[in-house]
mmCIF file with all atom_site columns, C-alpha atoms in Angstrom:
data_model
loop_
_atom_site.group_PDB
_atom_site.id
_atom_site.type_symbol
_atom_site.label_atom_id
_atom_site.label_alt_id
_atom_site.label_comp_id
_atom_site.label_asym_id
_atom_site.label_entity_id
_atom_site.label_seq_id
_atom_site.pdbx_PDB_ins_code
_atom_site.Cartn_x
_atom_site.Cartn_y
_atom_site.Cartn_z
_atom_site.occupancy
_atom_site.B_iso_or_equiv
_atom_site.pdbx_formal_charge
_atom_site.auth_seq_id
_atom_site.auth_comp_id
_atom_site.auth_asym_id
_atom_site.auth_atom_id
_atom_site.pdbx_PDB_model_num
ATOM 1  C CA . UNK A 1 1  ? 0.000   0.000  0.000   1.00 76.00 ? 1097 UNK A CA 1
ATOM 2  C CA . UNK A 1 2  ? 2.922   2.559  0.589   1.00 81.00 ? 1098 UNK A CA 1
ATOM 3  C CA . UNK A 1 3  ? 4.188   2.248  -3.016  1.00 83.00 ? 1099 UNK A CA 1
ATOM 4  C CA . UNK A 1 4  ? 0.650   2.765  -4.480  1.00 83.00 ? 1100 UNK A CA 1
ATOM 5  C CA . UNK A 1 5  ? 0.335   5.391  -2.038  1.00 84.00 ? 1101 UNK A CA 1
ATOM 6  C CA . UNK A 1 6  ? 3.256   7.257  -2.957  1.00 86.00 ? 1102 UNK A CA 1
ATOM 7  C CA . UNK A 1 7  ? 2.689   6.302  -6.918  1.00 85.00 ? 1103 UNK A CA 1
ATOM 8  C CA . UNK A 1 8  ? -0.537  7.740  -6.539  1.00 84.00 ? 1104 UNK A CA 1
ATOM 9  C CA . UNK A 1 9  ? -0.057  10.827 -4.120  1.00 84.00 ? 1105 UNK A CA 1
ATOM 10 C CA . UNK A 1 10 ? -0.641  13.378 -6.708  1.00 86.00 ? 1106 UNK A CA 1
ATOM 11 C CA . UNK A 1 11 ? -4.038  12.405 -7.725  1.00 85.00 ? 1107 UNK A CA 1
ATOM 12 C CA . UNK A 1 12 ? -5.610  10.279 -4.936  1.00 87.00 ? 1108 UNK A CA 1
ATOM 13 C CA . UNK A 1 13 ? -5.773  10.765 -1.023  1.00 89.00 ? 1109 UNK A CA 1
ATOM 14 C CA . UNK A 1 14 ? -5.635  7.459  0.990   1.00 89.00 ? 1110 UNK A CA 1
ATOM 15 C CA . UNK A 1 15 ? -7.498  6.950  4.052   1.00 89.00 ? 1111 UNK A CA 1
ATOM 16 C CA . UNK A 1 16 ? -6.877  4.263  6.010   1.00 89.00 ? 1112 UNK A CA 1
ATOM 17 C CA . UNK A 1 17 ? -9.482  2.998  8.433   1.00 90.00 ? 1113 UNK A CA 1
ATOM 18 C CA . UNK A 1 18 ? -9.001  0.360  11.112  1.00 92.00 ? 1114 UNK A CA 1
ATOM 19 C CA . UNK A 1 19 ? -11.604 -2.148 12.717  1.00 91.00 ? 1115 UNK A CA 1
ATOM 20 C CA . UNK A 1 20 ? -9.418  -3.623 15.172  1.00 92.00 ? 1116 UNK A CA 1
ATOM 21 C CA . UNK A 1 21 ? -9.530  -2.257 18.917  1.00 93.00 ? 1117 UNK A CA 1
ATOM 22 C CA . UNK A 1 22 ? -7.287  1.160  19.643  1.00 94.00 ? 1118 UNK A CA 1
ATOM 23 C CA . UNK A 1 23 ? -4.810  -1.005 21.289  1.00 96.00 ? 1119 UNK A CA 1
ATOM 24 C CA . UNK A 1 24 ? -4.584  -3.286 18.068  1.00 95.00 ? 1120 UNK A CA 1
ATOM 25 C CA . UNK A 1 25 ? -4.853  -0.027 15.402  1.00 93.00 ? 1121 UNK A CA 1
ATOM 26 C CA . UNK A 1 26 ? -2.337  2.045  17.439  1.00 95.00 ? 1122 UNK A CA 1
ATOM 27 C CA . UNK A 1 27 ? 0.259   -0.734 17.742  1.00 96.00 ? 1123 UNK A CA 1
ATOM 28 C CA . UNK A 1 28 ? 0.198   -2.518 13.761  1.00 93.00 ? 1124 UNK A CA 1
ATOM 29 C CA . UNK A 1 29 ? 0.156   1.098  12.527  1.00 93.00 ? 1125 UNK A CA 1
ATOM 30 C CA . UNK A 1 30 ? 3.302   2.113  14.379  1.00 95.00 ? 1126 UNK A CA 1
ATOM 31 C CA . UNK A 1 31 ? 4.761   -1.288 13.299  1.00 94.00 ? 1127 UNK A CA 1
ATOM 32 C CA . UNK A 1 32 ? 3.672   -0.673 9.643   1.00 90.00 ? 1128 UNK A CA 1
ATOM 33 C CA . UNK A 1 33 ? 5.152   3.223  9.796   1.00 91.00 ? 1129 UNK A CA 1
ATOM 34 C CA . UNK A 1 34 ? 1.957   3.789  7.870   1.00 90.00 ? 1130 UNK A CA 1
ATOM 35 C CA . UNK A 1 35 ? 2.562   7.574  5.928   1.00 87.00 ? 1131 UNK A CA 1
ATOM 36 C CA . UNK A 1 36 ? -1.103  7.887  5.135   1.00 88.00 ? 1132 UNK A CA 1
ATOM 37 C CA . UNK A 1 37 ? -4.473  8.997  6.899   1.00 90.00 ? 1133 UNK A CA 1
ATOM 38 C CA . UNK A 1 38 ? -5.007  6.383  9.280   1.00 92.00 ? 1134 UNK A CA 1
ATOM 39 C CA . UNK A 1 39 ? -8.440  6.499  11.310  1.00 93.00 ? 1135 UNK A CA 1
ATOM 40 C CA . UNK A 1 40 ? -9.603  3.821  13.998  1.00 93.00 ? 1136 UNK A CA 1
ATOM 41 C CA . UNK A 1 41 ? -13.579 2.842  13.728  1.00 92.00 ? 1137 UNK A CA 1
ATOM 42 C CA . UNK A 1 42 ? -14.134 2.273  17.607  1.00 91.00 ? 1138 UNK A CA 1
ATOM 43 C CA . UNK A 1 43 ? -17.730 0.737  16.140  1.00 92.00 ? 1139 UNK A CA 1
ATOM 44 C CA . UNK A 1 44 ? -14.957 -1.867 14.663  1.00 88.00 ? 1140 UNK A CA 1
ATOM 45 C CA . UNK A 1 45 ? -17.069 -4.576 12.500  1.00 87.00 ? 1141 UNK A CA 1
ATOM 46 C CA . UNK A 1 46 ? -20.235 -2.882 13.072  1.00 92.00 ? 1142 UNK A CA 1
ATOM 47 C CA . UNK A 1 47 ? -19.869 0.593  12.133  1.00 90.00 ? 1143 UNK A CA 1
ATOM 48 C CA . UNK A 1 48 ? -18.475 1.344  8.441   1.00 87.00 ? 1144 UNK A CA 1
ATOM 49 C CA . UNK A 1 49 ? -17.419 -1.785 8.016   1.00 86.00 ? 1145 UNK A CA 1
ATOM 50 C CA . UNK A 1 50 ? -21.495 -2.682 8.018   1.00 88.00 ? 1146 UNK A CA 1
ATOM 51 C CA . UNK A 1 51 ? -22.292 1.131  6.413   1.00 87.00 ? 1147 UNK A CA 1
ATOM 52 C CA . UNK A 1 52 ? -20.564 0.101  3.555   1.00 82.00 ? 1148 UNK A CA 1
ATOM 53 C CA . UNK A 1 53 ? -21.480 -3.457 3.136   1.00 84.00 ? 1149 UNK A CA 1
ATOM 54 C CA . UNK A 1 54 ? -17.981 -4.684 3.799   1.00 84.00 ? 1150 UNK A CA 1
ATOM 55 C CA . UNK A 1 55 ? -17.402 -8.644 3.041   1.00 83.00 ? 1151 UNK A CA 1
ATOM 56 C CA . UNK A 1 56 ? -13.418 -8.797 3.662   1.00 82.00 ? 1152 UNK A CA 1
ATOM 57 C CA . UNK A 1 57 ? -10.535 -7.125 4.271   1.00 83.00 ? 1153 UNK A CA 1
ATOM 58 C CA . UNK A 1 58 ? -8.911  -5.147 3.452   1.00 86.00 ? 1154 UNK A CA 1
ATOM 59 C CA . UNK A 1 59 ? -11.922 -3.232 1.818   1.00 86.00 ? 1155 UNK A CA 1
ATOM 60 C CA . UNK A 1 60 ? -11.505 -0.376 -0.636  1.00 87.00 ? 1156 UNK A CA 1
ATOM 61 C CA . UNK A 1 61 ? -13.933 2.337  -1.620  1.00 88.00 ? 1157 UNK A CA 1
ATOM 62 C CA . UNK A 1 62 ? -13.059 4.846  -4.599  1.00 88.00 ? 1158 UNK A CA 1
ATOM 63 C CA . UNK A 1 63 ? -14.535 8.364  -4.019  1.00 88.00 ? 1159 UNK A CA 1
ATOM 64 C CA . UNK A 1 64 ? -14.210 11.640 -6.569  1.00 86.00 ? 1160 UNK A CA 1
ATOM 65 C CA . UNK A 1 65 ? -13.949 14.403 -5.075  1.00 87.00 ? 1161 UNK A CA 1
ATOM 66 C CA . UNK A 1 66 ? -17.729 15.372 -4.950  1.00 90.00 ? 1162 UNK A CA 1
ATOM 67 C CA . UNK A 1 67 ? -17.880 12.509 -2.725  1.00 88.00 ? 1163 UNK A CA 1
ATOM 68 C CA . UNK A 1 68 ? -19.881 10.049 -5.498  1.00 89.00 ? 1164 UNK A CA 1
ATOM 69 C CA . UNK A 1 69 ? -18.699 6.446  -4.876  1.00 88.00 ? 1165 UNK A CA 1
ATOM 70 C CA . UNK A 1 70 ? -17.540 4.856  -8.098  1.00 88.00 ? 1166 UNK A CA 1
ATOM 71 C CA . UNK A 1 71 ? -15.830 1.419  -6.913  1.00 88.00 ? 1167 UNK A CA 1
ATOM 72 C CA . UNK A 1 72 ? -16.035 -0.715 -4.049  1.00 87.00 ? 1168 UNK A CA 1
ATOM 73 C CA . UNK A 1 73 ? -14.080 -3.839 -3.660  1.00 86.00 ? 1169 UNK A CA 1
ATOM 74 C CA . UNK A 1 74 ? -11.825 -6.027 -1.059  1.00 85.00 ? 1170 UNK A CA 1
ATOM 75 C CA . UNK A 1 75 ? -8.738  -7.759 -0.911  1.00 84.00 ? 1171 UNK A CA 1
ATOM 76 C CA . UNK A 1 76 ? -5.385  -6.793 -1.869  1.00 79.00 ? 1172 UNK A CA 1
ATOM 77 C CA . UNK A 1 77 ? -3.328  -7.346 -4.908  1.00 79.00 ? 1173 UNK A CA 1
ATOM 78 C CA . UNK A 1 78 ? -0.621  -4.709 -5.734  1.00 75.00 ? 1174 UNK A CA 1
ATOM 79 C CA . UNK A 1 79 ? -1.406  -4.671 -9.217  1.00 81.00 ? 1175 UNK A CA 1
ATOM 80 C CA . UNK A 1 80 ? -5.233  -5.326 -9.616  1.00 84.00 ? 1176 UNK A CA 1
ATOM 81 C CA . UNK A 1 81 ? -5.440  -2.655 -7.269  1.00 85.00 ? 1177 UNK A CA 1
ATOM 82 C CA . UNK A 1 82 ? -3.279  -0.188 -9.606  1.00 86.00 ? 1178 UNK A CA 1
ATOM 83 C CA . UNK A 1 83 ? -5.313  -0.930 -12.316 1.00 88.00 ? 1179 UNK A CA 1
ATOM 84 C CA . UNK A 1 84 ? -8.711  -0.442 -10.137 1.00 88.00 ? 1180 UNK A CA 1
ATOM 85 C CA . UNK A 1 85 ? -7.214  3.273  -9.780  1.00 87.00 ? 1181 UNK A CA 1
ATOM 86 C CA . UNK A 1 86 ? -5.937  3.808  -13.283 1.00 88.00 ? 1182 UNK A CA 1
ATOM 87 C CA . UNK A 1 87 ? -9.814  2.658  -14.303 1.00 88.00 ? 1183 UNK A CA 1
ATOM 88 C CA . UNK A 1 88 ? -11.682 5.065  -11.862 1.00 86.00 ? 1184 UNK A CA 1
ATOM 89 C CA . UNK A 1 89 ? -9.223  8.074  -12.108 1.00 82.00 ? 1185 UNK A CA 1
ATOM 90 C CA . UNK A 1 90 ? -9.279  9.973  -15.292 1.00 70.00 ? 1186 UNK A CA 1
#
C-alpha cells in the first residue's frame, strides 16, 4: 500500500481505516510506519465496516472528489489494485 500510495499521491488521497480495537490499530500502525491517513472505527465490524457493506478485508472504496462512490471492492493485490485506480481516475 505505501508504493501505491506514494505512486498515486498526486491524484488520490488514501485513508486508512481500522476495525481492530485502539490497542490493536495504534500498535500494527506504528509497526507498519503507515505515511497515510489512518483512522480507527471504535464501532470496529459494526460501524463502516457494516455502512458500507464490507465482506473482507482489506476493503476499498473509490470516491471523486464530490464525494460520489464509483468502486467498491476487497482484498489486496498490488497490481489489480493499480489498475482499479488507473480505471476510476481519469
Amino acid at each position: 500500500m505505501e508504493i501505491l500510495s506514494d505512486m498515486w499521491k498526486e491524484k488520490v488521497t488514501f485513508i486508512g481505516i481500522n476495525i481492530d480495537d485502539e490497542k490493536s490499530w495504534k500498535e500494527f500502525s506504528q509497526r507498519k510506519n503507515i505515511k497515510w491517513i489512518d483512522l480507527n472505527d471504535p464501532k470496529g465490524a459494526f460501524g463502516l465496516y457494516i455502512r458500507y457493506k464490507a465482506n473482507g478485508t482489506p476493503f476499498y472504496v473509490l470516491v471523486t472528489p464530490d464525494g460520489k462512490i464509483t468502486d467498491i471492492w476487497y482484498g489486496y493485490n498490488k497490481d489489480s489494485l493499480s489498475e482499479r485506480l488507473k480505471q476510476g481516475i481519469k
